[in-house]
PDB file of C-alpha atoms in Angstrom:
ATOM      1  CA  MET F  13      65.258 100.751 -67.913  1.00 41.00           C
ATOM      2  CA  ASN F  14      65.257 102.400 -64.167  1.00 42.00           C
ATOM      3  CA  LYS F  15      64.299  99.392 -61.873  1.00 40.00           C
ATOM      4  CA  ASP F  16      61.937 101.928 -60.028  1.00 42.00           C
ATOM      5  CA  ASP F  17      60.075 102.141 -63.036  1.00 45.00           C
ATOM      6  CA  MET F  18      59.109  98.392 -63.301  1.00 41.00           C
ATOM      7  CA  PRO F  19      56.813  97.784 -60.891  1.00 56.00           C
ATOM      8  CA  LYS F  20      54.849 100.815 -61.840  1.00 57.00           C
ATOM      9  CA  ARG F  21      54.833  98.995 -65.323  1.00 61.00           C
ATOM     10  CA  ASP F  22      53.937  95.852 -63.798  1.00 80.00           C
ATOM     11  CA  THR F  23      50.704  97.487 -61.510  1.00 85.00           C
ATOM     12  CA  ALA F  24      49.364  99.328 -64.800  1.00 82.00           C
ATOM     13  CA  GLN F  25      49.919  96.180 -66.786  1.00 86.00           C
ATOM     14  CA  ARG F  26      47.982  94.254 -64.326  1.00 92.00           C
ATOM     15  CA  ARG F  27      45.209  96.908 -63.786  1.00 90.00           C
ATOM     16  CA  HIS F  28      44.819  97.139 -67.551  1.00 87.00           C
ATOM     17  CA  ALA F  29      44.736  93.351 -67.856  1.00 91.00           C
ATOM     18  CA  MET F  30      42.028  93.351 -64.690  1.00 92.00           C
ATOM     19  CA  LEU F  31      39.938  96.092 -66.193  1.00 89.00           C
ATOM     20  CA  ALA F  32      39.779  93.428 -69.778  1.00 89.00           C
ATOM     21  CA  TYR F  33      39.002  90.573 -67.774  1.00 92.00           C
ATOM     22  CA  ILE F  34      35.988  92.149 -65.902  1.00 90.00           C
ATOM     23  CA  ASN F  35      34.354  93.444 -68.929  1.00 87.00           C
ATOM     24  CA  GLU F  36      34.869  90.412 -70.416  1.00 88.00           C
ATOM     25  CA  GLN F  37      33.439  88.012 -67.824  1.00 89.00           C
ATOM     26  CA  GLY F  38      31.178  90.587 -66.117  1.00 87.00           C
ATOM     27  CA  GLU F  39      30.852  90.817 -62.121  1.00 89.00           C
ATOM     28  CA  THR F  40      33.599  89.559 -60.332  1.00 92.00           C
ATOM     29  CA  SER F  41      34.728  88.908 -57.077  1.00 93.00           C
ATOM     30  CA  VAL F  42      37.907  90.291 -55.315  1.00 94.00           C
ATOM     31  CA  ASP F  43      38.788  86.520 -54.761  1.00 94.00           C
ATOM     32  CA  THR F  44      38.367  85.530 -58.325  1.00 95.00           C
ATOM     33  CA  LEU F  45      40.512  88.515 -59.086  1.00 95.00           C
ATOM     34  CA  ALA F  46      43.308  87.713 -56.679  1.00 95.00           C
ATOM     35  CA  ARG F  47      43.365  83.728 -57.955  1.00 94.00           C
ATOM     36  CA  HIS F  48      43.594  84.862 -61.419  1.00 94.00           C
ATOM     37  CA  PHE F  49      46.136  87.392 -61.445  1.00 93.00           C
ATOM     38  CA  ALA F  50      48.348  85.747 -58.961  1.00 93.00           C
ATOM     39  CA  THR F  51      48.299  88.524 -56.113  1.00 93.00           C
ATOM     40  CA  SER F  52      46.598  89.438 -53.113  1.00 94.00           C
ATOM     41  CA  GLU F  53      43.255  90.745 -51.972  1.00 93.00           C
ATOM     42  CA  VAL F  54      44.428  93.601 -50.922  1.00 94.00           C
ATOM     43  CA  THR F  55      46.331  94.620 -53.565  1.00 94.00           C
ATOM     44  CA  VAL F  56      43.096  93.682 -55.792  1.00 94.00           C
ATOM     45  CA  ARG F  57      41.114  95.974 -53.731  1.00 92.00           C
ATOM     46  CA  LYS F  58      43.935  98.674 -54.455  1.00 92.00           C
ATOM     47  CA  ASP F  59      43.731  98.154 -57.982  1.00 92.00           C
ATOM     48  CA  LEU F  60      40.103  98.237 -58.057  1.00 90.00           C
ATOM     49  CA  ALA F  61      39.631 101.603 -55.799  1.00 85.00           C
ATOM     50  CA  THR F  62      42.113 103.053 -58.680  1.00 84.00           C
ATOM     51  CA  LEU F  63      40.106 101.991 -61.741  1.00 83.00           C
ATOM     52  CA  GLU F  64      36.770 103.201 -60.407  1.00 78.00           C
ATOM     53  CA  LYS F  65      38.299 106.226 -59.226  1.00 70.00           C
ATOM     54  CA  SER F  66      39.168 106.392 -63.137  1.00 66.00           C
ATOM     55  CA  GLY F  67      35.623 106.595 -64.146  1.00 65.00           C
ATOM     56  CA  LEU F  68      36.654 102.741 -65.445  1.00 75.00           C
ATOM     57  CA  LEU F  69      34.573 100.372 -63.692  1.00 77.00           C
ATOM     58  CA  LEU F  70      31.942  99.765 -60.635  1.00 80.00           C
ATOM     59  CA  ARG F  71      32.752  98.308 -57.487  1.00 83.00           C
ATOM     60  CA  ARG F  72      30.319  96.192 -55.666  1.00 80.00           C
ATOM     61  CA  PHE F  73      30.558  94.640 -52.518  1.00 79.00           C
ATOM     62  CA  GLY F  74      33.388  91.794 -52.657  1.00 88.00           C
ATOM     63  CA  GLY F  75      34.103  92.586 -55.988  1.00 90.00           C
ATOM     64  CA  ALA F  76      33.502  95.250 -59.114  1.00 88.00           C
ATOM     65  CA  VAL F  77      31.513  95.048 -62.755  1.00 84.00           C
ATOM     66  CA  PRO F  78      31.533  96.923 -65.704  1.00 83.00           C
ATOM     67  CA  LEU F  79      30.271 100.048 -66.631  1.00 71.00           C
ATOM     68  CA  PRO F  80      26.828  99.598 -67.824  1.00 65.00           C
ATOM     69  CA  SER F  81      26.830 100.178 -71.838  1.00 59.00           C
ATOM     70  CA  GLU F  82      23.972 103.007 -71.249  1.00 54.00           C
ATOM     71  CA  ILE F  83      26.006 105.279 -69.719  1.00 55.00           C
ATOM     72  CA  LEU F  84      29.303 104.204 -71.977  1.00 53.00           C
ATOM     73  CA  ALA F  85      27.147 105.210 -74.828  1.00 53.00           C
ATOM     74  CA  GLU F  86      25.058 108.213 -72.916  1.00 55.00           C
ATOM     75  CA  ALA F  87      28.577 109.633 -72.681  1.00 52.00           C
ATOM     76  CA  ASN F  88      30.045 109.326 -75.696  1.00 51.00           C
ATOM     77  CA  ALA F  89      26.923 110.395 -77.448  1.00 55.00           C
ATOM     78  CA  PRO F  90      26.414 113.736 -78.816  1.00 59.00           C
ATOM     79  CA  LEU F  91      23.469 116.067 -77.459  1.00 67.00           C
ATOM     80  CA  SER F  92      20.314 114.585 -79.421  1.00 79.00           C
ATOM     81  CA  PRO F  93      17.422 116.984 -80.580  1.00 88.00           C
ATOM     82  CA  ARG F  94      15.068 115.001 -77.589  1.00 89.00           C
ATOM     83  CA  LYS F  95      17.538 116.109 -75.281  1.00 90.00           C
ATOM     84  CA  ARG F  96      17.841 120.016 -76.371  1.00 90.00           C
ATOM     85  CA  ALA F  97      13.660 119.657 -76.660  1.00 93.00           C
ATOM     86  CA  ILE F  98      13.436 118.227 -73.352  1.00 94.00           C
ATOM     87  CA  ALA F  99      15.580 120.869 -71.906  1.00 93.00           C
ATOM     88  CA  ARG F 100      14.039 123.687 -73.747  1.00 93.00           C
ATOM     89  CA  ALA F 101      10.989 122.775 -71.961  1.00 95.00           C
ATOM     90  CA  ALA F 102      12.458 122.799 -69.119  1.00 96.00           C
ATOM     91  CA  SER F 103      13.873 125.888 -69.140  1.00 94.00           C
ATOM     92  CA  GLU F 104      10.532 127.333 -69.907  1.00 94.00           C
ATOM     93  CA  ARG F 105       9.056 126.671 -66.463  1.00 95.00           C
ATOM     94  CA  ILE F 106      12.229 129.202 -64.470  1.00 96.00           C
ATOM     95  CA  ARG F 107      11.163 132.640 -63.629  1.00 95.00           C
ATOM     96  CA  ALA F 108      13.144 135.415 -62.683  1.00 95.00           C
ATOM     97  CA  HIS F 109      14.245 135.167 -59.399  1.00 96.00           C
ATOM     98  CA  ASN F 110      13.532 131.701 -58.820  1.00 97.00           C
ATOM     99  CA  ARG F 111      16.068 129.472 -56.396  1.00 97.00           C
ATOM    100  CA  ILE F 112      16.630 126.010 -58.670  1.00 97.00           C
ATOM    101  CA  ILE F 113      18.867 123.168 -58.030  1.00 97.00           C
ATOM    102  CA  ILE F 114      20.705 121.997 -61.826  1.00 96.00           C
ATOM    103  CA  ASP F 115      21.870 117.894 -60.864  1.00 93.00           C
ATOM    104  CA  SER F 116      24.612 116.648 -62.841  1.00 87.00           C
ATOM    105  CA  GLY F 117      23.650 115.043 -66.363  1.00 86.00           C
ATOM    106  CA  THR F 118      23.686 115.360 -69.969  1.00 86.00           C
ATOM    107  CA  THR F 119      20.037 116.186 -70.285  1.00 89.00           C
ATOM    108  CA  THR F 120      20.009 118.608 -67.517  1.00 91.00           C
ATOM    109  CA  SER F 121      23.432 120.433 -68.844  1.00 90.00           C
ATOM    110  CA  ALA F 122      21.198 121.147 -71.853  1.00 90.00           C
ATOM    111  CA  MET F 123      18.995 123.465 -69.972  1.00 92.00           C
ATOM    112  CA  ILE F 124      21.896 126.124 -69.111  1.00 92.00           C
ATOM    113  CA  PRO F 125      21.892 127.621 -72.701  1.00 90.00           C
ATOM    114  CA  GLU F 126      18.154 127.908 -72.439  1.00 90.00           C
ATOM    115  CA  LEU F 127      18.602 130.509 -69.021  1.00 93.00           C
ATOM    116  CA  GLY F 128      19.425 133.547 -70.222  1.00 90.00           C
ATOM    117  CA  GLY F 129      17.350 136.692 -69.740  1.00 91.00           C
ATOM    118  CA  ARG F 130      16.223 135.834 -66.287  1.00 93.00           C
ATOM    119  CA  GLU F 131      16.810 137.996 -63.824  1.00 94.00           C
ATOM    120  CA  GLY F 132      17.817 136.993 -60.461  1.00 95.00           C
ATOM    121  CA  LEU F 133      18.368 133.398 -60.787  1.00 96.00           C
ATOM    122  CA  VAL F 134      19.857 131.508 -57.888  1.00 97.00           C
ATOM    123  CA  VAL F 135      21.458 128.134 -59.376  1.00 96.00           C
ATOM    124  CA  MET F 136      22.501 125.640 -57.256  1.00 96.00           C
ATOM    125  CA  THR F 137      24.781 122.349 -58.643  1.00 95.00           C
ATOM    126  CA  ASN F 138      27.081 119.570 -57.603  1.00 92.00           C
ATOM    127  CA  ALA F 139      28.623 119.093 -61.021  1.00 89.00           C
ATOM    128  CA  LEU F 140      31.767 121.625 -61.441  1.00 87.00           C
ATOM    129  CA  SER F 141      30.769 121.237 -65.427  1.00 85.00           C
ATOM    130  CA  VAL F 142      27.217 122.591 -65.023  1.00 90.00           C
ATOM    131  CA  ALA F 143      29.138 125.459 -62.733  1.00 90.00           C
ATOM    132  CA  ASN F 144      31.278 126.588 -65.300  1.00 87.00           C
ATOM    133  CA  ALA F 145      28.569 126.833 -68.227  1.00 88.00           C
ATOM    134  CA  LEU F 146      26.835 129.102 -65.680  1.00 91.00           C
ATOM    135  CA  ARG F 147      29.777 131.219 -65.827  1.00 88.00           C
ATOM    136  CA  GLU F 148      28.304 132.005 -69.961  1.00 88.00           C
ATOM    137  CA  VAL F 149      24.769 132.872 -68.834  1.00 90.00           C
ATOM    138  CA  GLU F 150      23.739 136.711 -69.649  1.00 91.00           C
ATOM    139  CA  PRO F 151      22.876 137.597 -66.814  1.00 92.00           C
ATOM    140  CA  GLU F 152      24.445 135.356 -65.413  1.00 92.00           C
ATOM    141  CA  PRO F 153      23.228 133.842 -62.117  1.00 95.00           C
ATOM    142  CA  ALA F 154      24.379 133.548 -58.645  1.00 96.00           C
ATOM    143  CA  ILE F 155      26.125 130.257 -58.269  1.00 95.00           C
ATOM    144  CA  LEU F 156      26.043 127.855 -55.546  1.00 95.00           C
ATOM    145  CA  MET F 157      28.187 124.576 -55.026  1.00 93.00           C
ATOM    146  CA  THR F 158      27.304 121.411 -52.897  1.00 93.00           C
ATOM    147  CA  GLY F 159      30.863 120.712 -52.384  1.00 89.00           C
ATOM    148  CA  GLY F 160      31.276 117.046 -51.017  1.00 89.00           C
ATOM    149  CA  THR F 161      33.360 113.718 -51.869  1.00 87.00           C
ATOM    150  CA  TRP F 162      34.093 113.879 -55.861  1.00 82.00           C
ATOM    151  CA  ASP F 163      32.273 110.773 -57.845  1.00 79.00           C
ATOM    152  CA  PRO F 164      33.728 110.321 -60.753  1.00 73.00           C
ATOM    153  CA  HIS F 165      30.816 108.314 -62.287  1.00 71.00           C
ATOM    154  CA  SER F 166      28.709 111.052 -62.162  1.00 72.00           C
ATOM    155  CA  GLU F 167      30.813 113.593 -62.618  1.00 77.00           C
ATOM    156  CA  SER F 168      29.685 115.311 -59.260  1.00 84.00           C
ATOM    157  CA  PHE F 169      29.926 115.979 -55.932  1.00 88.00           C
ATOM    158  CA  GLN F 170      28.444 113.738 -53.550  1.00 87.00           C
ATOM    159  CA  GLY F 171      28.531 112.476 -49.985  1.00 88.00           C
ATOM    160  CA  GLN F 172      27.242 114.006 -45.984  1.00 91.00           C
ATOM    161  CA  VAL F 173      29.069 117.503 -46.467  1.00 93.00           C
ATOM    162  CA  ALA F 174      26.799 118.048 -49.815  1.00 92.00           C
ATOM    163  CA  GLU F 175      23.565 116.914 -48.231  1.00 94.00           C
ATOM    164  CA  GLN F 176      24.437 119.233 -45.045  1.00 94.00           C
ATOM    165  CA  VAL F 177      24.826 122.247 -47.523  1.00 94.00           C
ATOM    166  CA  LEU F 178      21.808 121.627 -49.247  1.00 95.00           C
ATOM    167  CA  ARG F 179      19.657 121.570 -45.919  1.00 94.00           C
ATOM    168  CA  PHE F 180      20.760 124.982 -45.316  1.00 94.00           C
ATOM    169  CA  TYR F 181      18.582 126.375 -48.297  1.00 93.00           C
ATOM    170  CA  ASP F 182      15.147 125.867 -49.791  1.00 94.00           C
ATOM    171  CA  PHE F 183      14.223 125.803 -53.672  1.00 97.00           C
ATOM    172  CA  ASP F 184      11.872 126.663 -56.465  1.00 97.00           C
ATOM    173  CA  GLN F 185      12.559 123.461 -58.405  1.00 97.00           C
ATOM    174  CA  LEU F 186      14.907 120.574 -58.771  1.00 97.00           C
ATOM    175  CA  PHE F 187      15.880 119.351 -62.234  1.00 97.00           C
ATOM    176  CA  ILE F 188      17.325 116.080 -62.523  1.00 95.00           C
ATOM    177  CA  GLY F 189      17.542 113.374 -64.879  1.00 91.00           C
ATOM    178  CA  ALA F 190      17.182 109.813 -64.309  1.00 90.00           C
ATOM    179  CA  ASP F 191      18.791 106.367 -65.784  1.00 88.00           C
ATOM    180  CA  GLY F 192      15.610 104.640 -65.833  1.00 90.00           C
ATOM    181  CA  ILE F 193      12.155 105.168 -64.913  1.00 93.00           C
ATOM    182  CA  ASP F 194      10.331 102.452 -63.425  1.00 93.00           C
ATOM    183  CA  LEU F 195       6.368 102.871 -64.071  1.00 93.00           C
ATOM    184  CA  ALA F 196       5.463 101.230 -60.918  1.00 92.00           C
ATOM    185  CA  ARG F 197       8.295 102.943 -58.601  1.00 93.00           C
ATOM    186  CA  GLY F 198       9.480 106.083 -59.783  1.00 94.00           C
ATOM    187  CA  THR F 199      12.982 107.430 -60.976  1.00 93.00           C
ATOM    188  CA  THR F 200      15.895 104.603 -61.168  1.00 88.00           C
ATOM    189  CA  THR F 201      19.322 104.700 -61.455  1.00 83.00           C
ATOM    190  CA  TYR F 202      23.118 102.768 -61.600  1.00 75.00           C
ATOM    191  CA  ASN F 203      24.610 105.201 -59.038  1.00 71.00           C
ATOM    192  CA  GLU F 204      24.448 103.589 -55.578  1.00 67.00           C
ATOM    193  CA  LEU F 205      24.896 106.991 -54.191  1.00 69.00           C
ATOM    194  CA  LEU F 206      21.345 107.880 -53.728  1.00 77.00           C
ATOM    195  CA  GLY F 207      21.373 110.452 -50.415  1.00 86.00           C
ATOM    196  CA  LEU F 208      22.063 113.274 -52.555  1.00 90.00           C
ATOM    197  CA  SER F 209      19.222 113.036 -54.864  1.00 92.00           C
ATOM    198  CA  ARG F 210      16.678 112.889 -52.284  1.00 93.00           C
ATOM    199  CA  VAL F 211      18.051 115.417 -50.021  1.00 95.00           C
ATOM    200  CA  MET F 212      18.048 117.302 -53.129  1.00 96.00           C
ATOM    201  CA  ALA F 213      14.197 116.335 -53.471  1.00 96.00           C
ATOM    202  CA  GLU F 214      13.247 117.101 -50.053  1.00 96.00           C
ATOM    203  CA  VAL F 215      14.572 121.050 -50.258  1.00 96.00           C
ATOM    204  CA  ALA F 216      12.387 121.745 -53.722  1.00 97.00           C
ATOM    205  CA  ARG F 217       9.121 122.695 -54.136  1.00 96.00           C
ATOM    206  CA  GLU F 218       8.519 121.181 -57.465  1.00 97.00           C
ATOM    207  CA  VAL F 219      11.021 117.755 -58.610  1.00 97.00           C
ATOM    208  CA  VAL F 220      11.134 117.942 -62.070  1.00 98.00           C
ATOM    209  CA  VAL F 221      12.525 114.798 -63.992  1.00 97.00           C
ATOM    210  CA  LEU F 222      14.232 115.426 -67.370  1.00 96.00           C
ATOM    211  CA  ALA F 223      14.203 111.700 -69.374  1.00 94.00           C
ATOM    212  CA  GLU F 224      14.013 110.698 -72.604  1.00 93.00           C
ATOM    213  CA  SER F 225      11.247 108.833 -73.500  1.00 93.00           C
ATOM    214  CA  ASP F 226      13.360 105.520 -74.097  1.00 90.00           C
ATOM    215  CA  LYS F 227      14.097 105.669 -70.644  1.00 91.00           C
ATOM    216  CA  ILE F 228      11.031 105.195 -69.573  1.00 91.00           C
ATOM    217  CA  GLY F 229      10.263 101.675 -68.452  1.00 86.00           C
ATOM    218  CA  ARG F 230      13.933 100.562 -68.018  1.00 80.00           C
ATOM    219  CA  ARG F 231      14.049  98.955 -64.956  1.00 74.00           C
ATOM    220  CA  ILE F 232      16.964  99.054 -62.976  1.00 79.00           C
ATOM    221  CA  PRO F 233      17.750  98.293 -59.315  1.00 77.00           C
ATOM    222  CA  ASN F 234      18.383 101.131 -57.646  1.00 84.00           C
ATOM    223  CA  LEU F 235      15.499 103.560 -56.696  1.00 89.00           C
ATOM    224  CA  GLU F 236      16.460 106.852 -57.128  1.00 91.00           C
ATOM    225  CA  LEU F 237      13.151 108.971 -56.368  1.00 94.00           C
ATOM    226  CA  PRO F 238       9.655 107.543 -55.398  1.00 95.00           C
ATOM    227  CA  TRP F 239       6.947 108.745 -57.830  1.00 96.00           C
ATOM    228  CA  GLU F 240       5.469 110.639 -54.389  1.00 95.00           C
ATOM    229  CA  ARG F 241       9.001 112.909 -54.513  1.00 96.00           C
ATOM    230  CA  ILE F 242       8.309 114.243 -58.175  1.00 97.00           C
ATOM    231  CA  HIS F 243       5.839 116.634 -59.099  1.00 97.00           C
ATOM    232  CA  THR F 244       6.517 116.835 -63.195  1.00 97.00           C
ATOM    233  CA  LEU F 245       8.409 114.585 -65.767  1.00 97.00           C
ATOM    234  CA  ILE F 246       9.031 116.152 -69.089  1.00 97.00           C
ATOM    235  CA  THR F 247       9.828 113.960 -71.669  1.00 96.00           C
ATOM    236  CA  ASP F 248      10.076 113.602 -75.707  1.00 94.00           C
ATOM    237  CA  GLU F 249       6.496 112.842 -77.740  1.00 92.00           C
ATOM    238  CA  GLY F 250       8.066 109.095 -77.779  1.00 91.00           C
ATOM    239  CA  LEU F 251       6.693 108.293 -74.384  1.00 93.00           C
ATOM    240  CA  ASP F 252       3.427 105.948 -75.451  1.00 91.00           C
ATOM    241  CA  ALA F 253      -0.038 106.711 -74.481  1.00 93.00           C
ATOM    242  CA  ASP F 254      -0.371 103.588 -71.884  1.00 94.00           C
ATOM    243  CA  ALA F 255       2.612 104.563 -70.357  1.00 94.00           C
ATOM    244  CA  CYS F 256       1.675 107.866 -70.139  1.00 95.00           C
ATOM    245  CA  ARG F 257      -1.224 107.341 -68.221  1.00 95.00           C
ATOM    246  CA  ARG F 258       0.617 105.235 -66.049  1.00 95.00           C
ATOM    247  CA  ILE F 259       2.389 107.863 -64.868  1.00 95.00           C
ATOM    248  CA  GLU F 260      -0.598 110.878 -64.328  1.00 96.00           C
ATOM    249  CA  ALA F 261      -1.841 107.840 -62.178  1.00 95.00           C
ATOM    250  CA  GLN F 262       0.700 108.671 -59.763  1.00 95.00           C
ATOM    251  CA  GLY F 263      -0.413 112.420 -59.590  1.00 95.00           C
ATOM    252  CA  ILE F 264       2.687 113.095 -61.980  1.00 96.00           C
ATOM    253  CA  ALA F 265       2.031 116.071 -64.865  1.00 97.00           C
ATOM    254  CA  VAL F 266       3.742 115.025 -67.816  1.00 96.00           C
ATOM    255  CA  ILE F 267       5.579 116.898 -70.577  1.00 96.00           C
ATOM    256  CA  ARG F 268       6.153 115.901 -73.796  1.00 95.00           C
ATOM    257  CA  ALA F 269       8.309 118.213 -75.268  1.00 94.00           C
ATOM    258  CA  ALA F 270       8.252 118.489 -79.179  1.00 90.00           C
ATOM    259  CA  VAL F 271      11.183 117.508 -81.240  1.00 85.00           C
ATOM    260  CA  ASN F 272      11.353 120.359 -84.297  1.00 75.00           C
ATOM    261  CA  GLU F 273      14.786 119.506 -85.717  1.00 58.00           C
TER     262      GLU F 273
END
């Protein structure tokens, strides 16, 4: 074996072992990882940065945590009938010549095949997958991209550049998903990059949240959009009557999409 290949092999093995250790132990500090793997904290931070860019874990101040099981399950799951029903109900709110934002996410992406037949749509997105799918819509809408810094966890562009681009425009509607919905506070997320979502809400006249009913009541520490920034929630018929009343009491229009499959 070429001697130059040995450090690369050792680095790859250490990172693989480090990922396995974090997945087993849960949240782990840089100091603990440095002692466990007999390496420097500088090296550990580089390893964690590489693993995060590959979408394999989430860094936290002073350490790292495994990817939440909900993210892994959702990323690997086929598109559910509930998501398709929610996406159809969302698309019915869009009229020809509307200027809309479609955020990254599986439920929002499910809207795209439903957008055909509308003339003059203008669609802004921060997700390459959404932009590529929009090219298949007939008639093809005008597609705008935020640009910015690529975030491998949300598979979208984030950051100050993206926020500045958004502020040059105004939109009729924002369609955005959620990792969870706190009945008292609003939408919640695992992602700590919250700035772009809030700017999207600022520049849209109507903010429409798309979320399956099993996400409602799921409390996650990071508040993404408070209820006062949201106009409409589109979910499925699994939303119970008490939760629906509590959300409507916040001044939110609630649509429960019928699942016909």
